[in-house]
Coordinates of C-alpha atoms in Angstrom, one line a residue:
M14 CA 4.7 45.3 64.5
A15 CA 6.8 44.4 61.3
T16 CA 5.1 41.0 61.2
R17 CA 1.4 42.5 61.6
T18 CA 2.0 45.1 58.8
S19 CA 3.3 42.6 56.6
S20 CA 0.1 40.2 57.6
R21 CA -2.4 43.1 57.2
H22 CA -0.5 43.9 53.8
A23 CA -0.6 40.2 52.7
A24 CA -4.6 40.2 53.7
Q25 CA -5.2 43.2 51.7
K26 CA -3.2 41.6 48.7
A27 CA -5.1 38.7 49.3
K28 CA -8.8 40.3 49.4
E29 CA -8.0 42.8 46.1
A30 CA -6.8 39.8 44.3
I31 CA -10.2 37.8 45.0
S32 CA -12.3 40.8 43.8
T33 CA -10.2 40.9 40.9
S34 CA -10.8 37.2 40.0
A35 CA -14.4 37.5 40.3
E36 CA -14.6 40.6 37.6
P37 CA -15.6 39.5 34.4
T38 CA -13.6 40.0 31.3
G39 CA -13.5 39.7 27.5
K40 CA -10.3 40.5 26.4
A41 CA -7.6 38.0 25.7
S42 CA -5.0 38.0 28.0
K43 CA -1.5 39.1 26.4
G44 CA 0.8 36.2 24.9
T45 CA -2.0 34.3 23.4
K46 CA -2.8 34.4 19.8
R47 CA -6.6 35.0 18.5
K48 CA -8.4 31.9 17.4
G49 CA -11.1 31.7 14.9
H50 CA -14.8 31.1 15.5
T51 CA -14.5 27.3 15.5
E52 CA -11.9 27.3 17.8
E53 CA -13.5 30.3 20.0
A54 CA -12.8 29.5 24.2
P55 CA -16.1 28.9 25.5
H56 CA -17.4 31.5 27.9
P57 CA -17.9 30.8 31.5
K58 CA -21.1 28.6 32.3
K59 CA -22.6 31.2 34.8
E60 CA -21.8 34.3 32.4
K61 CA -24.9 36.3 31.4
T62 CA -26.0 37.4 27.7
E63 CA -25.5 41.2 29.2
D64 CA -22.1 40.6 30.4
I65 CA -20.8 39.8 26.9
K66 CA -18.7 43.0 25.4
P67 CA -19.8 44.2 22.1
D68 CA -17.0 43.0 20.1
E69 CA -17.7 39.2 21.4
K70 CA -21.2 39.9 20.3
K71 CA -20.3 40.4 16.7
A72 CA -17.6 37.2 17.1
E73 CA -21.0 35.6 18.0
Q74 CA -23.3 36.7 15.0
V75 CA -20.4 35.9 12.4
S76 CA -20.6 32.0 13.7
G77 CA -24.3 31.8 14.2
P78 CA -27.4 32.9 16.0
S79 CA -26.9 32.9 19.6
V80 CA -29.1 32.0 22.6
D81 CA -29.9 33.3 25.7
G82 CA -27.3 31.8 28.3
P83 CA -24.3 29.8 28.3
V84 CA -23.2 28.6 25.0
P85 CA -22.7 24.9 24.7
R86 CA -20.0 23.2 23.6
T87 CA -22.2 21.0 21.4
E88 CA -22.3 24.0 18.9
E89 CA -18.5 23.5 18.4
A90 CA -18.4 20.1 18.5
P91 CA -19.6 19.4 14.7
A92 CA -16.6 21.7 13.5
E93 CA -14.1 19.7 15.5
K94 CA -15.3 16.6 13.9
E95 CA -15.5 17.5 10.2
A96 CA -12.0 18.2 10.6
P97 CA -10.7 14.8 11.2
A98 CA -13.5 13.2 8.3
E99 CA -11.9 15.4 5.8
K100 CA -8.6 14.1 6.9
E101 CA -10.1 10.2 6.5
A102 CA -11.6 10.6 3.1
P103 CA -8.9 10.5 1.1
A104 CA -8.4 13.4 -2.1
E105 CA -9.1 12.1 -5.2
K106 CA -6.0 11.8 -7.3
E107 CA -6.1 13.5 -10.5
A108 CA -5.4 11.4 -13.5
P109 CA -2.4 12.2 -15.5
A110 CA -2.8 14.3 -18.3
E111 CA -2.6 12.1 -21.2
K112 CA 0.4 12.5 -23.7
E113 CA -0.5 14.2 -26.6
E114 CA 0.6 12.0 -29.6
S115 CA 2.8 13.4 -32.2
P116 CA 1.8 12.8 -35.9
A117 CA 4.7 10.3 -36.4
E118 CA 3.6 8.4 -33.3
K119 CA 0.1 8.4 -34.6
E120 CA 0.8 7.3 -38.2
E121 CA 3.2 4.8 -36.4
S122 CA 0.3 3.2 -34.2
S123 CA -1.9 3.0 -36.7
A124 CA -0.2 1.0 -38.8
K125 CA 0.5 -1.3 -36.1
A126 CA -3.1 -1.4 -35.1
E127 CA -3.8 -2.4 -39.4
E128 CA -1.1 -5.2 -39.3
P129 CA -2.2 -8.7 -38.5
S130 CA -1.0 -10.3 -35.8
E131 CA 1.0 -13.3 -36.2
G132 CA -1.3 -16.5 -37.3
Q133 CA -4.3 -14.1 -38.4
P134 CA -5.3 -13.6 -42.2
S135 CA -5.1 -10.1 -43.7
K136 CA -8.1 -8.1 -44.2
E137 CA -7.3 -8.9 -48.1
Q138 CA -6.9 -12.3 -47.3
L139 CA -10.3 -12.6 -45.2
A140 CA -12.0 -11.0 -48.2
E141 CA -10.9 -13.8 -50.3
I142 CA -12.3 -16.4 -48.2
P143 CA -15.4 -17.5 -49.0
P144 CA -18.4 -17.4 -46.3
E145 CA -19.0 -20.6 -44.9
K146 CA -22.2 -22.5 -46.1
P147 CA -24.6 -24.0 -43.5
Q148 CA -24.0 -27.7 -43.3
E149 CA -26.4 -29.5 -46.0
I150 CA -26.4 -32.5 -47.6
E151 CA -27.4 -33.7 -51.2
G152 CA -30.7 -32.4 -52.3
G153 CA -30.7 -29.3 -50.0
L154 CA -31.7 -32.2 -46.9
H155 CA -30.0 -30.9 -43.5
K156 CA -27.9 -33.4 -41.4
S157 CA -27.9 -33.6 -37.8
E158 CA -25.1 -35.4 -35.7
D159 CA -27.6 -35.7 -33.0
R160 CA -30.0 -37.4 -35.5
E161 CA -27.9 -39.7 -36.5
N162 CA -26.6 -40.9 -33.1
V163 CA -30.0 -42.3 -32.1
V164 CA -30.7 -43.7 -35.4
S165 CA -31.1 -47.3 -35.0
S166 CA -28.2 -49.5 -35.9
N167 CA -30.0 -51.8 -38.0
I168 CA -31.6 -49.4 -40.4
L169 CA -29.7 -50.1 -43.1
E170 CA -31.0 -46.8 -45.5
K171 CA -34.1 -44.3 -45.2
G172 CA -35.4 -42.2 -47.8
F173 CA -38.0 -40.9 -50.1
I174 CA -40.2 -43.2 -52.2
Y175 CA -42.4 -42.8 -54.9
F176 CA -45.1 -44.8 -57.0
F177 CA -45.6 -44.6 -60.3
F178 CA -47.5 -46.8 -63.0
R179 CA -47.7 -46.3 -67.1
P180 CA -50.6 -47.2 -69.0
R181 CA -50.6 -49.7 -71.9
V182 CA -49.7 -48.4 -75.1
N183 CA -52.7 -46.1 -76.5
I184 CA -54.6 -45.9 -73.2
D185 CA -54.8 -42.3 -72.1
D186 CA -57.7 -42.9 -69.4
P187 CA -57.0 -46.2 -67.8
T188 CA -59.8 -47.5 -66.0
S189 CA -58.9 -50.5 -64.0
I190 CA -55.2 -52.2 -63.4
S191 CA -55.5 -54.2 -65.9
D192 CA -54.9 -51.2 -68.3
V193 CA -51.9 -50.8 -66.4
A194 CA -48.6 -52.2 -68.4
R195 CA -46.4 -52.1 -65.3
S196 CA -45.5 -50.8 -62.2
F197 CA -42.5 -49.5 -60.4
F198 CA -41.3 -47.5 -57.9
V199 CA -38.3 -44.9 -57.2
L200 CA -36.0 -45.1 -54.1
R201 CA -34.3 -41.7 -53.3
P202 CA -31.6 -42.3 -50.3
T203 CA -31.1 -39.7 -47.7
V204 CA -28.2 -40.0 -45.2
L205 CA -29.1 -41.2 -42.3
G206 CA -29.0 -38.1 -40.3
A207 CA -31.1 -36.3 -42.6
E208 CA -34.2 -34.4 -41.0
F209 CA -36.3 -31.6 -42.8
D210 CA -39.6 -29.6 -41.8
K211 CA -42.2 -27.3 -43.2
G212 CA -39.7 -24.9 -44.7
Q213 CA -37.4 -27.5 -46.6
G214 CA -39.7 -26.8 -49.6
P215 CA -39.5 -29.6 -52.7
V216 CA -36.4 -32.1 -52.6
D217 CA -33.8 -31.6 -55.3
K218 CA -34.4 -33.2 -58.4
D219 CA -31.1 -33.5 -58.9
A220 CA -30.3 -36.2 -56.0
S221 CA -29.4 -39.8 -57.1
C222 CA -32.1 -42.4 -57.1
R223 CA -32.9 -46.0 -58.4
L224 CA -35.6 -47.2 -60.4
M225 CA -37.0 -50.1 -59.5
I226 CA -39.2 -52.2 -61.8
L227 CA -42.0 -54.7 -60.4
P228 CA -43.1 -56.7 -63.6
K229 CA -46.4 -58.0 -62.0
K230 CA -47.8 -54.5 -61.2
K231 CA -49.3 -55.5 -58.0
F232 CA -47.4 -55.5 -54.8
P233 CA -47.6 -58.6 -52.6
T234 CA -49.8 -58.2 -49.7
S235 CA -49.5 -61.4 -47.7
P236 CA -46.3 -63.8 -47.1
R237 CA -47.8 -66.6 -49.5
E238 CA -47.4 -63.7 -52.2
R239 CA -43.9 -63.3 -53.8
D240 CA -42.8 -60.6 -56.6
M241 CA -39.3 -60.6 -58.3
G242 CA -38.3 -57.3 -59.7
F243 CA -35.0 -55.5 -60.6
V244 CA -33.2 -52.6 -61.1
E245 CA -33.5 -50.6 -64.1
K246 CA -31.3 -47.5 -63.4
A247 CA -29.3 -46.7 -60.7
G248 CA -27.4 -43.3 -60.0
Q249 CA -29.9 -41.5 -62.1
S250 CA -31.1 -37.9 -61.0
M251 CA -34.9 -37.7 -60.8
Q252 CA -34.7 -35.2 -63.9
S253 CA -32.9 -38.1 -66.3
L254 CA -35.2 -40.4 -65.0
H255 CA -37.8 -38.2 -66.0
E256 CA -36.4 -37.6 -69.7
K257 CA -35.2 -41.3 -70.3
F258 CA -37.8 -43.0 -68.7
I259 CA -40.9 -41.6 -66.7
A260 CA -42.0 -39.0 -69.9
G261 CA -44.0 -40.9 -72.8
T262 CA -42.5 -41.5 -76.3
T263 CA -44.5 -41.7 -79.8
Y264 CA -42.8 -44.5 -82.2
Q265 CA -43.6 -46.1 -85.8
T266 CA -44.4 -49.6 -86.2
S267 CA -44.0 -51.5 -89.4
T268 CA -47.7 -53.6 -88.7
R269 CA -49.8 -50.8 -86.8
G270 CA -48.5 -47.5 -87.8
E271 CA -47.7 -44.8 -85.0
R272 CA -47.9 -45.8 -81.4
H273 CA -48.1 -43.4 -78.3
T274 CA -46.6 -44.6 -75.1
E275 CA -48.5 -42.6 -72.1
D276 CA -46.2 -40.8 -69.4
A277 CA -45.7 -42.5 -66.0
R278 CA -48.0 -41.4 -63.4
P279 CA -47.1 -41.1 -60.0
Y280 CA -49.7 -42.1 -57.5
A281 CA -48.3 -42.4 -54.3
E282 CA -45.6 -40.7 -52.1
G283 CA -44.0 -41.6 -48.8
V284 CA -40.7 -42.3 -46.7
Y285 CA -39.1 -45.8 -46.8
A286 CA -36.4 -47.4 -44.4
I287 CA -34.5 -50.7 -45.3
T288 CA -33.8 -52.3 -41.8
S289 CA -32.2 -55.7 -41.0
T290 CA -32.7 -58.1 -38.6
P291 CA -30.9 -61.5 -37.7
R292 CA -32.4 -63.6 -40.7
A293 CA -34.0 -61.2 -42.8
S294 CA -34.1 -57.7 -44.6
H295 CA -37.1 -55.4 -44.8
L296 CA -38.4 -52.7 -46.7
A297 CA -40.6 -50.5 -44.6
Y298 CA -42.8 -47.6 -46.0
I299 CA -45.0 -45.0 -44.9
L300 CA -47.4 -42.9 -47.5
T301 CA -47.6 -39.0 -46.7
I302 CA -49.3 -38.7 -50.1
P303 CA -52.1 -38.8 -51.2
A304 CA -53.6 -37.6 -47.9
E305 CA -56.7 -40.0 -48.3
L306 CA -56.0 -43.3 -50.4
G307 CA -58.4 -44.7 -52.9
D308 CA -58.7 -47.4 -55.3
I309 CA -56.1 -46.7 -57.4
Q310 CA -53.4 -47.4 -54.1
E311 CA -55.4 -50.4 -52.8
D312 CA -55.3 -52.1 -56.1
F313 CA -51.5 -51.9 -55.8
G314 CA -51.2 -53.4 -52.9
L315 CA -50.3 -50.3 -50.8
Q316 CA -51.8 -49.5 -47.4
E317 CA -50.7 -46.2 -45.5
R318 CA -48.0 -48.4 -43.9
G319 CA -46.5 -51.6 -44.6
S320 CA -43.2 -54.0 -45.4
W321 CA -42.1 -56.4 -47.2
I322 CA -39.4 -59.0 -46.8
V323 CA -36.7 -58.8 -49.2
Q324 CA -34.0 -60.5 -50.5
S325 CA -31.2 -60.3 -53.4
K326 CA -30.4 -62.6 -56.1
N327 CA -27.3 -64.0 -56.5
P328 CA -25.8 -63.6 -60.0
K329 CA -24.3 -66.7 -60.3
F330 CA -26.9 -68.8 -60.3
A331 CA -29.8 -68.9 -63.0
G332 CA -33.0 -67.7 -61.9
P333 CA -36.5 -69.1 -63.7
P334 CA -37.1 -68.4 -67.0
I335 CA -39.6 -65.8 -66.7
G336 CA -37.5 -63.9 -64.4
Q337 CA -34.1 -63.9 -66.9
L338 CA -33.0 -60.5 -67.8
P339 CA -30.7 -60.2 -70.8
K340 CA -27.8 -59.4 -69.0
N341 CA -26.2 -59.9 -65.3
P342 CA -25.7 -56.5 -62.8
E343 CA -21.7 -56.2 -63.2
F344 CA -21.0 -56.5 -59.5
P345 CA -17.4 -55.9 -58.2
P346 CA -15.6 -58.5 -56.6
H347 CA -16.0 -57.0 -53.2
V348 CA -19.8 -57.1 -53.5
L349 CA -19.9 -60.6 -55.1
E350 CA -18.2 -62.2 -52.0
K351 CA -21.0 -61.1 -50.0
F352 CA -23.4 -63.7 -51.4
E353 CA -21.3 -66.7 -50.6
D354 CA -22.7 -69.5 -52.3
L355 CA -26.0 -68.7 -51.6
R356 CA -28.7 -68.3 -54.1
W357 CA -30.7 -65.5 -51.7
V358 CA -29.2 -63.3 -49.3
P359 CA -30.8 -60.7 -47.3
L360 CA -31.1 -57.6 -49.2
Q361 CA -28.1 -54.9 -48.7
P362 CA -28.7 -50.9 -50.2
E363 CA -25.3 -51.6 -51.9
F364 CA -26.5 -54.5 -54.0
L365 CA -29.3 -52.2 -55.5
D366 CA -26.9 -49.6 -57.0
Y367 CA -26.3 -51.8 -60.1
P368 CA -28.7 -52.2 -62.9
N369 CA -30.1 -55.6 -63.6
S370 CA -29.6 -56.5 -60.0
Q371 CA -32.4 -58.6 -59.0
F372 CA -34.6 -59.0 -55.6
L373 CA -37.6 -60.4 -54.3
M374 CA -40.4 -59.2 -52.2
I375 CA -42.2 -61.0 -50.1
G376 CA -45.7 -59.8 -48.5
E377 CA -45.2 -59.0 -45.0
A378 CA -47.2 -56.3 -42.9
Q379 CA -50.5 -54.3 -43.9
N380 CA -51.3 -51.1 -42.2
D381 CA -48.4 -51.8 -40.0
L382 CA -44.7 -51.7 -40.2
G383 CA -44.1 -55.9 -38.7
K384 CA -40.9 -56.9 -37.7
A385 CA -39.4 -53.6 -40.0
A386 CA -40.2 -51.7 -36.7
S387 CA -38.4 -53.3 -34.5
S388 CA -34.4 -53.9 -33.9
E389 CA -34.9 -57.1 -32.4
G390 CA -32.1 -56.6 -30.3
G391 CA -29.6 -55.0 -32.9
K392 CA -29.6 -51.4 -31.6
Q393 CA -27.3 -49.8 -28.9
P394 CA -29.3 -48.7 -25.9
H395 CA -29.6 -44.5 -26.5
E396 CA -31.0 -45.5 -30.1
E397 CA -34.2 -45.3 -31.1
E398 CA -36.4 -48.1 -32.6
P399 CA -36.6 -48.4 -36.5
G400 CA -40.3 -47.6 -36.3
Q401 CA -39.8 -44.5 -34.4
E402 CA -37.4 -43.1 -36.9
L403 CA -39.6 -44.0 -39.6
E404 CA -42.6 -42.2 -38.0
K405 CA -40.6 -39.2 -37.1
L406 CA -39.3 -39.0 -40.9
E407 CA -43.2 -39.4 -42.1
D408 CA -44.0 -36.6 -39.6
E409 CA -41.7 -34.4 -41.0
N410 CA -42.4 -35.0 -44.1
E411 CA -46.1 -34.5 -44.0
H412 CA -45.7 -31.0 -42.5
R413 CA -43.7 -30.3 -45.4
V414 CA -46.2 -31.4 -48.1
E415 CA -48.6 -29.5 -46.0
A416 CA -46.7 -26.1 -46.5
L417 CA -46.2 -26.7 -49.9
H418 CA -49.0 -27.7 -52.1
G419 CA -50.9 -30.8 -50.6
D420 CA -51.0 -33.7 -52.8
S421 CA -49.3 -32.0 -55.7
T422 CA -45.8 -31.6 -53.8
V423 CA -45.3 -35.1 -55.5
Y424 CA -45.0 -33.3 -58.9
E425 CA -42.5 -30.8 -57.4
D426 CA -40.3 -33.3 -56.2
L427 CA -40.3 -35.4 -59.1
G428 CA -39.1 -32.1 -60.9
F429 CA -42.4 -31.9 -62.8
D430 CA -44.5 -29.0 -63.6
A431 CA -47.6 -29.6 -61.9
K432 CA -49.5 -27.2 -64.3
N433 CA -49.4 -30.0 -66.9
Y434 CA -50.7 -32.6 -64.7
P435 CA -53.9 -33.7 -63.5
E436 CA -54.3 -34.2 -59.6
L437 CA -53.0 -37.5 -57.9
P438 CA -55.3 -40.2 -59.2
T439 CA -57.0 -42.2 -56.3
T440 CA -59.9 -43.8 -58.1
W441 CA -60.4 -45.1 -61.9
N442 CA -62.0 -43.4 -64.6
S443 CA -65.0 -45.1 -65.1

């Protein structure tokens, strides 16, 4: 009996336990802490909404809108995932507040800033240093190293060339070349790397020039024609040449009274190059002014372009009576050595830097540059032919002239006032 009673009692206890576990309860059991809505334990899956007690409904309203049926775990998943995300993003460190400098420290730092570093000039020294001038050569012509590097090695000199004639005494209006007393030309050298464009303006009238006299007036036009000339003046500025030679004069004679010499008149301007070949030197030119050549230019033996073979006379040997000068050039010994024992040698620009130096011009090419345009193997592979450099120089001069006053630019280049001169003559007055 005792055993049955205990068995029945045990069965009763088990039945009560089963019925008790089947009853829902919303209260947290003792000994457990209450968590926030994000950490609230999920409700049993089969629990209905009406079975939820009022205080549980209030908790759901705070956390968000409720839905019929069991509350899914996915509603709480975002909250659970946010926490680690926030942990992964490192909090930005606040930059430490800059320490405020005291007035003494500020003065010290400003004094250090004003002090020039070692090897650097102070502000006062910088103020005294004059600004660097753009790289130029005499006459305001810019020099280009790139240009100089491609100039052919057999170009000895290049520059501007001006052609003049002077009418006979007391003839102010020549009608032909027979009314001309003398013709001459002026060489105005530049450095080999010189270049200029339409923004160049007139050339400097103070640049060094050479005045070359040709007594026969007309330039040779064929190899059969040979004319001898000489250097009248060297190392002279154009302004000096104008005052001492080009300008006209009035003088008295005992037999004819007052005589007047007219101003020398320019009739052409261009560019030139003195080139060397194995057996000769050449003087080549290309005219820029006038735009169209006329009778005057042709009567003097000029074309749009041309060249002459040029030689220099050794002063140790007497020349023909008609070509002798009262005084020989004062060549220094190192220049005389270049003549050796030859009567004539290929011309070098250095020989033209001395007054009374004599030269011979032999006709070579008309409307063409002839051999003067070729290096004949005397240049480096990276260099251009002499004719290319002369063409380039003439093209630059043409653009410069067009940007100024056309044919009247010749007067500006010579330092003359164009208003006092007529237009550049191309035909004789008849």
